[in-house]
PDB file of C-alpha atoms in Angstrom:
ATOM      1  CA  MET A 170     139.063 100.778 101.606  1.00  0.00           C
ATOM      2  CA  ARG A 171     135.827  98.756 101.989  1.00  0.00           C
ATOM      3  CA  LEU A 172     133.866 101.997 102.363  1.00  0.00           C
ATOM      4  CA  LEU A 173     135.286 103.354  99.099  1.00  0.00           C
ATOM      5  CA  VAL A 174     134.419 100.126  97.272  1.00  0.00           C
ATOM      6  CA  PHE A 175     130.867 100.219  98.653  1.00  0.00           C
ATOM      7  CA  VAL A 176     130.373 103.854  97.657  1.00  0.00           C
ATOM      8  CA  ALA A 177     131.736 103.201  94.162  1.00  0.00           C
ATOM      9  CA  ALA A 178     129.467 100.181  93.716  1.00  0.00           C
ATOM     10  CA  PHE A 179     126.436 102.127  94.954  1.00  0.00           C
ATOM     11  CA  MET A 180     127.113 105.028  92.590  1.00  0.00           C
ATOM     12  CA  LEU A 181     127.495 102.609  89.686  1.00  0.00           C
ATOM     13  CA  VAL A 182     124.200 100.855  90.432  1.00  0.00           C
ATOM     14  CA  ALA A 183     122.438 104.174  91.040  1.00  0.00           C
ATOM     15  CA  GLY A 184     123.727 105.483  87.718  1.00  0.00           C
ATOM     16  CA  VAL A 185     122.374 102.447  85.874  1.00  0.00           C
ATOM     17  CA  ALA A 186     119.050 102.726  87.741  1.00  0.00           C
ATOM     18  CA  LEU A 187     118.559 106.290  86.460  1.00  0.00           C
ATOM     19  CA  GLY A 188     118.082 104.807  83.001  1.00  0.00           C
ATOM     20  CA  ALA A 189     115.904 101.884  84.153  1.00  0.00           C
ATOM     21  CA  GLU A 190     112.143 101.966  84.471  1.00  0.00           C
ATOM     22  CA  VAL A 191     109.760  99.796  86.514  1.00  0.00           C
ATOM     23  CA  PRO A 192     107.494  97.854  84.098  1.00  0.00           C
ATOM     24  CA  THR A 193     103.926  98.806  85.059  1.00  0.00           C
ATOM     25  CA  MET A 194     101.990  98.553  81.794  1.00  0.00           C
ATOM     26  CA  LYS A 195      99.273  96.061  80.835  1.00  0.00           C
ATOM     27  CA  GLY A 196     100.795  92.695  79.911  1.00  0.00           C
ATOM     28  CA  ASP A 197     104.008  93.101  81.908  1.00  0.00           C
ATOM     29  CA  LYS A 198     104.831  90.023  83.979  1.00  0.00           C
ATOM     30  CA  ALA A 199     107.521  88.857  86.365  1.00  0.00           C
ATOM     31  CA  MET A 200     108.789  86.006  88.492  1.00  0.00           C
ATOM     32  CA  VAL A 201     108.975  87.062  92.146  1.00  0.00           C
ATOM     33  CA  PHE A 202     111.514  85.873  94.726  1.00  0.00           C
ATOM     34  CA  MET A 203     112.040  86.774  98.389  1.00  0.00           C
ATOM     35  CA  PHE A 204     115.163  87.368 100.461  1.00  0.00           C
ATOM     36  CA  ASP A 205     115.462  85.195 103.569  1.00  0.00           C
ATOM     37  CA  GLY A 206     117.584  87.663 105.518  1.00  0.00           C
ATOM     38  CA  LEU A 207     120.005  90.199 104.069  1.00  0.00           C
ATOM     39  CA  ASP A 208     123.016  89.270 106.188  1.00  0.00           C
ATOM     40  CA  ASP A 209     124.064  86.618 103.673  1.00  0.00           C
ATOM     41  CA  LEU A 210     121.788  87.623 100.750  1.00  0.00           C
ATOM     42  CA  ASP A 211     119.981  84.286 100.848  1.00  0.00           C
ATOM     43  CA  LEU A 212     117.557  84.324  97.911  1.00  0.00           C
ATOM     44  CA  ASP A 213     114.527  82.167  98.675  1.00  0.00           C
ATOM     45  CA  SER A 214     111.272  81.070  97.088  1.00  0.00           C
ATOM     46  CA  TYR A 215     108.159  83.227  97.300  1.00  0.00           C
ATOM     47  CA  ALA A 216     106.304  82.409 100.545  1.00  0.00           C
ATOM     48  CA  GLY A 217     107.511  78.799 100.347  1.00  0.00           C
ATOM     49  CA  GLY A 218     106.465  78.343  96.719  1.00  0.00           C
ATOM     50  CA  ILE A 219     106.370  80.013  93.305  1.00  0.00           C
ATOM     51  CA  GLY A 220     105.493  83.707  92.941  1.00  0.00           C
ATOM     52  CA  MET A 221     104.368  85.641  89.844  1.00  0.00           C
ATOM     53  CA  ARG A 222     103.171  89.184  89.073  1.00  0.00           C
ATOM     54  CA  TYR A 223     100.956  90.089  86.101  1.00  0.00           C
ATOM     55  CA  TYR A 224      99.686  93.528  85.045  1.00  0.00           C
ATOM     56  CA  PHE A 225      96.099  93.122  83.842  1.00  0.00           C
ATOM     57  CA  GLY A 226      95.925  96.894  83.306  1.00  0.00           C
ATOM     58  CA  ASP A 227      98.219  99.907  83.373  1.00  0.00           C
ATOM     59  CA  TYR A 228      99.530 100.335  86.945  1.00  0.00           C
ATOM     60  CA  MET A 229      97.281  97.476  88.176  1.00  0.00           C
ATOM     61  CA  ALA A 230      98.756  94.049  88.929  1.00  0.00           C
ATOM     62  CA  ILE A 231      97.924  90.727  90.523  1.00  0.00           C
ATOM     63  CA  ARG A 232     100.697  89.044  92.502  1.00  0.00           C
ATOM     64  CA  GLY A 233     100.103  85.399  93.233  1.00  0.00           C
ATOM     65  CA  GLY A 234     101.898  82.564  94.942  1.00  0.00           C
ATOM     66  CA  VAL A 235     101.394  78.799  95.128  1.00  0.00           C
ATOM     67  CA  MET A 236     102.911  76.786  97.991  1.00  0.00           C
ATOM     68  CA  PHE A 237     103.447  73.019  97.946  1.00  0.00           C
ATOM     69  CA  ASP A 238     105.657  70.898 100.196  1.00  0.00           C
ATOM     70  CA  MET A 239     105.883  67.194 101.036  1.00  0.00           C
ATOM     71  CA  TYR A 240     108.298  65.410 103.369  1.00  0.00           C
ATOM     72  CA  SER A 241     108.686  61.833 104.591  1.00  0.00           C
ATOM     73  CA  GLU A 242     111.177  60.072 106.848  1.00  0.00           C
ATOM     74  CA  THR A 243     111.655  56.460 107.944  1.00  0.00           C
ATOM     75  CA  GLU A 244     114.093  55.439 110.668  1.00  0.00           C
ATOM     76  CA  GLU A 245     114.787  51.746 111.076  1.00  0.00           C
ATOM     77  CA  PRO A 246     115.519  50.308 114.546  1.00  0.00           C
ATOM     78  CA  CYS A 247     119.118  50.152 115.717  1.00  0.00           C
ATOM     79  CA  SER A 248     120.961  46.849 115.412  1.00  0.00           C
ATOM     80  CA  ASP A 249     120.566  46.170 119.145  1.00  0.00           C
ATOM     81  CA  ALA A 250     116.768  46.732 119.083  1.00  0.00           C
ATOM     82  CA  PRO A 251     114.524  43.753 120.024  1.00  0.00           C
ATOM     83  CA  ASP A 252     113.041  41.603 117.257  1.00  0.00           C
ATOM     84  CA  GLY A 253     109.775  42.963 115.920  1.00  0.00           C
ATOM     85  CA  TYR A 254     110.502  46.535 116.988  1.00  0.00           C
ATOM     86  CA  PRO A 255     108.685  48.827 114.503  1.00  0.00           C
ATOM     87  CA  ASP A 256     110.178  51.592 112.354  1.00  0.00           C
ATOM     88  CA  TYR A 257     109.813  55.247 113.259  1.00  0.00           C
ATOM     89  CA  GLU A 258     107.960  57.095 110.505  1.00  0.00           C
ATOM     90  CA  TYR A 259     107.122  60.741 109.926  1.00  0.00           C
ATOM     91  CA  SER A 260     105.433  62.478 107.006  1.00  0.00           C
ATOM     92  CA  SER A 261     104.091  65.976 106.413  1.00  0.00           C
ATOM     93  CA  SER A 262     102.481  68.009 103.658  1.00  0.00           C
ATOM     94  CA  ALA A 263     101.596  71.649 103.139  1.00  0.00           C
ATOM     95  CA  TYR A 264      99.949  73.584 100.379  1.00  0.00           C
ATOM     96  CA  GLY A 265      98.335  76.953  99.919  1.00  0.00           C
ATOM     97  CA  ILE A 266      97.658  79.935  97.709  1.00  0.00           C
ATOM     98  CA  GLU A 267      98.153  83.690  98.071  1.00  0.00           C
ATOM     99  CA  LEU A 268      96.741  86.533  95.944  1.00  0.00           C
ATOM    100  CA  VAL A 269      97.558  90.256  96.209  1.00  0.00           C
ATOM    101  CA  PHE A 270      96.040  93.100  94.204  1.00  0.00           C
ATOM    102  CA  GLU A 271      98.551  95.935  93.655  1.00  0.00           C
ATOM    103  CA  LYS A 272      97.703  99.492  92.592  1.00  0.00           C
ATOM    104  CA  HIS A 273     100.897 101.180  91.426  1.00  0.00           C
ATOM    105  CA  LEU A 274     101.447 104.928  91.511  1.00  0.00           C
ATOM    106  CA  GLU A 275     103.745 107.264  89.631  1.00  0.00           C
ATOM    107  CA  GLY A 276     106.843 107.918  91.729  1.00  0.00           C
ATOM    108  CA  CYS A 277     109.262 110.809  91.751  1.00  0.00           C
ATOM    109  CA  SER A 278     111.373 108.850  89.261  1.00  0.00           C
ATOM    110  CA  PRO A 279     110.505 106.245  86.564  1.00  0.00           C
ATOM    111  CA  SER A 280     112.856 103.837  88.374  1.00  0.00           C
ATOM    112  CA  VAL A 281     110.653 103.889  91.519  1.00  0.00           C
ATOM    113  CA  SER A 282     107.036 102.706  91.642  1.00  0.00           C
ATOM    114  CA  PRO A 283     105.216 102.913  94.997  1.00  0.00           C
ATOM    115  CA  TYR A 284     102.043 100.866  95.403  1.00  0.00           C
ATOM    116  CA  PHE A 285      99.321  99.868  97.821  1.00  0.00           C
ATOM    117  CA  GLY A 286      97.137  96.798  97.758  1.00  0.00           C
ATOM    118  CA  VAL A 287      95.026  94.158  99.474  1.00  0.00           C
ATOM    119  CA  GLY A 288      95.540  90.429  99.621  1.00  0.00           C
ATOM    120  CA  GLY A 289      94.680  87.138 101.216  1.00  0.00           C
ATOM    121  CA  TYR A 290      95.973  83.596 101.620  1.00  0.00           C
ATOM    122  CA  PHE A 291      94.799  80.098 102.457  1.00  0.00           C
ATOM    123  CA  ARG A 292      97.124  77.366 103.746  1.00  0.00           C
ATOM    124  CA  MET A 293      96.696  73.816 104.987  1.00  0.00           C
ATOM    125  CA  MET A 294      99.325  71.777 106.827  1.00  0.00           C
ATOM    126  CA  SER A 295      99.174  68.189 108.057  1.00  0.00           C
ATOM    127  CA  SER A 296     101.556  65.627 109.541  1.00  0.00           C
ATOM    128  CA  GLU A 297     101.606  62.066 110.816  1.00  0.00           C
ATOM    129  CA  GLU A 298     104.119  60.564 113.251  1.00  0.00           C
ATOM    130  CA  LYS A 299     104.388  56.855 114.027  1.00  0.00           C
ATOM    131  CA  ASP A 300     106.415  56.418 117.203  1.00  0.00           C
ATOM    132  CA  PRO A 301     107.384  52.878 118.343  1.00  0.00           C
ATOM    133  CA  THR A 302     106.535  51.966 121.930  1.00  0.00           C
ATOM    134  CA  ALA A 303     106.406  48.948 124.233  1.00  0.00           C
ATOM    135  CA  THR A 304     103.029  47.318 125.005  1.00  0.00           C
ATOM    136  CA  GLU A 305     101.776  44.400 127.075  1.00  0.00           C
ATOM    137  CA  ASP A 306     101.832  42.208 123.967  1.00  0.00           C
ATOM    138  CA  GLY A 307     105.282  43.286 122.812  1.00  0.00           C
ATOM    139  CA  TYR A 308     105.735  46.389 120.697  1.00  0.00           C
ATOM    140  CA  GLY A 309     103.360  48.747 118.949  1.00  0.00           C
ATOM    141  CA  THR A 310     103.183  52.224 117.483  1.00  0.00           C
ATOM    142  CA  ASP A 311     101.665  55.424 118.813  1.00  0.00           C
ATOM    143  CA  VAL A 312     100.197  57.383 115.894  1.00  0.00           C
ATOM    144  CA  CYS A 313      99.944  61.170 116.177  1.00  0.00           C
ATOM    145  CA  THR A 314      98.264  63.215 113.413  1.00  0.00           C
ATOM    146  CA  GLU A 315      98.023  67.007 113.115  1.00  0.00           C
ATOM    147  CA  ASP A 316      95.893  69.086 110.741  1.00  0.00           C
ATOM    148  CA  TYR A 317      95.920  72.900 110.635  1.00  0.00           C
ATOM    149  CA  THR A 318      94.234  75.487 108.432  1.00  0.00           C
ATOM    150  CA  TYR A 319      95.261  79.152 108.127  1.00  0.00           C
ATOM    151  CA  LEU A 320      93.236  81.966 106.545  1.00  0.00           C
ATOM    152  CA  GLY A 321      94.548  85.521 106.292  1.00  0.00           C
ATOM    153  CA  LEU A 322      93.560  88.936 104.907  1.00  0.00           C
ATOM    154  CA  PHE A 323      95.898  91.938 104.777  1.00  0.00           C
ATOM    155  CA  GLY A 324      96.634  95.345 103.340  1.00  0.00           C
ATOM    156  CA  ALA A 325     100.013  96.111 101.777  1.00  0.00           C
ATOM    157  CA  LEU A 326     102.123  99.220 101.219  1.00  0.00           C
ATOM    158  CA  GLY A 327     105.357  98.955  99.261  1.00  0.00           C
ATOM    159  CA  PHE A 328     107.524  99.989  96.355  1.00  0.00           C
ATOM    160  CA  GLU A 329     109.582  98.628  93.453  1.00  0.00           C
ATOM    161  CA  TRP A 330     112.952 100.018  92.423  1.00  0.00           C
ATOM    162  CA  ALA A 331     114.352  99.194  88.983  1.00  0.00           C
ATOM    163  CA  PHE A 332     118.091  98.851  89.556  1.00  0.00           C
ATOM    164  CA  THR A 333     118.545  97.624  85.970  1.00  0.00           C
ATOM    165  CA  ASP A 334     116.384  96.826  82.957  1.00  0.00           C
ATOM    166  CA  CYS A 335     113.834  94.060  83.653  1.00  0.00           C
ATOM    167  CA  MET A 336     114.891  93.563  87.304  1.00  0.00           C
ATOM    168  CA  THR A 337     113.538  95.304  90.399  1.00  0.00           C
ATOM    169  CA  LEU A 338     114.000  95.196  94.144  1.00  0.00           C
ATOM    170  CA  GLY A 339     111.032  95.939  96.368  1.00  0.00           C
ATOM    171  CA  GLY A 340     110.037  96.363  99.987  1.00  0.00           C
ATOM    172  CA  GLU A 341     106.632  95.890 101.563  1.00  0.00           C
ATOM    173  CA  TYR A 342     104.826  96.386 104.877  1.00  0.00           C
ATOM    174  CA  THR A 343     101.595  94.550 105.641  1.00  0.00           C
ATOM    175  CA  VAL A 344      98.875  94.820 108.264  1.00  0.00           C
ATOM    176  CA  GLY A 345      96.164  92.224 108.528  1.00  0.00           C
ATOM    177  CA  PHE A 346      94.243  89.451 110.229  1.00  0.00           C
ATOM    178  CA  GLN A 347      94.864  85.696 110.453  1.00  0.00           C
ATOM    179  CA  SER A 348      92.704  82.911 111.810  1.00  0.00           C
ATOM    180  CA  MET A 349      93.912  79.397 112.581  1.00  0.00           C
ATOM    181  CA  SER A 350      92.116  76.177 113.429  1.00  0.00           C
ATOM    182  CA  GLY A 351      93.457  72.693 113.868  1.00  0.00           C
ATOM    183  CA  GLU A 352      93.264  69.314 115.523  1.00  0.00           C
ATOM    184  CA  GLU A 353      95.828  66.975 117.025  1.00  0.00           C
ATOM    185  CA  GLU A 354      94.939  63.326 117.562  1.00  0.00           C
ATOM    186  CA  THR A 355      97.032  60.607 119.210  1.00  0.00           C
ATOM    187  CA  ASP A 356      96.076  56.945 118.901  1.00  0.00           C
ATOM    188  CA  TYR A 357      98.013  55.039 121.568  1.00  0.00           C
ATOM    189  CA  ALA A 358      99.136  51.465 120.930  1.00  0.00           C
ATOM    190  CA  TYR A 359      98.870  50.499 124.600  1.00  0.00           C
ATOM    191  CA  GLU A 360      95.664  48.552 125.214  1.00  0.00           C
ATOM    192  CA  GLY A 361      93.110  50.322 127.393  1.00  0.00           C
ATOM    193  CA  VAL A 362      94.332  53.854 126.656  1.00  0.00           C
ATOM    194  CA  ASP A 363      91.822  55.976 124.761  1.00  0.00           C
ATOM    195  CA  THR A 364      92.586  58.034 121.706  1.00  0.00           C
ATOM    196  CA  GLU A 365      93.436  61.603 122.707  1.00  0.00           C
ATOM    197  CA  THR A 366      92.077  64.503 120.634  1.00  0.00           C
ATOM    198  CA  CYS A 367      92.951  68.165 121.114  1.00  0.00           C
ATOM    199  CA  GLU A 368      91.337  70.967 119.117  1.00  0.00           C
ATOM    200  CA  GLU A 369      93.034  74.331 118.694  1.00  0.00           C
ATOM    201  CA  SER A 370      91.985  77.692 117.277  1.00  0.00           C
ATOM    202  CA  GLY A 371      93.262  81.234 117.407  1.00  0.00           C
ATOM    203  CA  SER A 372      93.501  84.571 115.652  1.00  0.00           C
ATOM    204  CA  TRP A 373      96.061  87.324 115.169  1.00  0.00           C
ATOM    205  CA  MET A 374      95.868  90.946 114.044  1.00  0.00           C
ATOM    206  CA  GLY A 375      98.611  93.526 113.554  1.00  0.00           C
ATOM    207  CA  PHE A 376     101.574  94.645 111.479  1.00  0.00           C
ATOM    208  CA  ASP A 377     103.792  92.029 109.868  1.00  0.00           C
ATOM    209  CA  GLU A 378     107.518  92.323 109.271  1.00  0.00           C
ATOM    210  CA  ALA A 379     108.765  93.976 106.104  1.00  0.00           C
ATOM    211  CA  SER A 380     109.459  91.742 103.119  1.00  0.00           C
ATOM    212  CA  VAL A 381     112.115  92.253 100.441  1.00  0.00           C
ATOM    213  CA  TYR A 382     111.430  91.043  96.894  1.00  0.00           C
ATOM    214  CA  LEU A 383     113.402  90.508  93.718  1.00  0.00           C
ATOM    215  CA  SER A 384     111.272  90.611  90.545  1.00  0.00           C
ATOM    216  CA  VAL A 385     112.520  89.480  87.141  1.00  0.00           C
ATOM    217  CA  TYR A 386     110.426  90.729  84.188  1.00  0.00           C
ATOM    218  CA  TRP A 387     110.232  89.356  80.689  1.00  0.00           C
TER     219      TRP A 387
END
């Protein structure tokens, strides 16, 4: 029974898609969302932020995303904690930008638009943790800060499928390069213990996992 329902639903959507066309002309624009796993169809933001696509020419588009995130937490001492015991505090922030140039091609059907492109992104993430601790003079706070920067370049190969007017689903593979650099610093409250600093850097190159997009045009 479930198989028959699935087949009927697929044929209905496919029939509607035959009359739909992927918008690829100059001036077309869309909001872009991502799926965070298809097992429960969890629709998510675009790369942790807001995503848009704009056609600056026929079959040529810029897809961009802006990421911004801030978080803070304060945990007061338990009721049985000693007098003067400090709060636990944690805060973090992240922001970044991504740009992708897409060159769309004519597919075998107006409802399918394959494309290739190149893109890049820049992201910065930082955090601060204040962790209460005992000292010779009573109680203090160890302060740990982290700062990381990510820079990436990639090529993309994907498609859009118009399953109805003004809405498309798309899939994309990417291959690229990412570099990362960062620093972690811990300032200990205990007297006589030096501040500890650790620097970190690395790079990665290869294929990334496929992404699934939902685009809504207007």
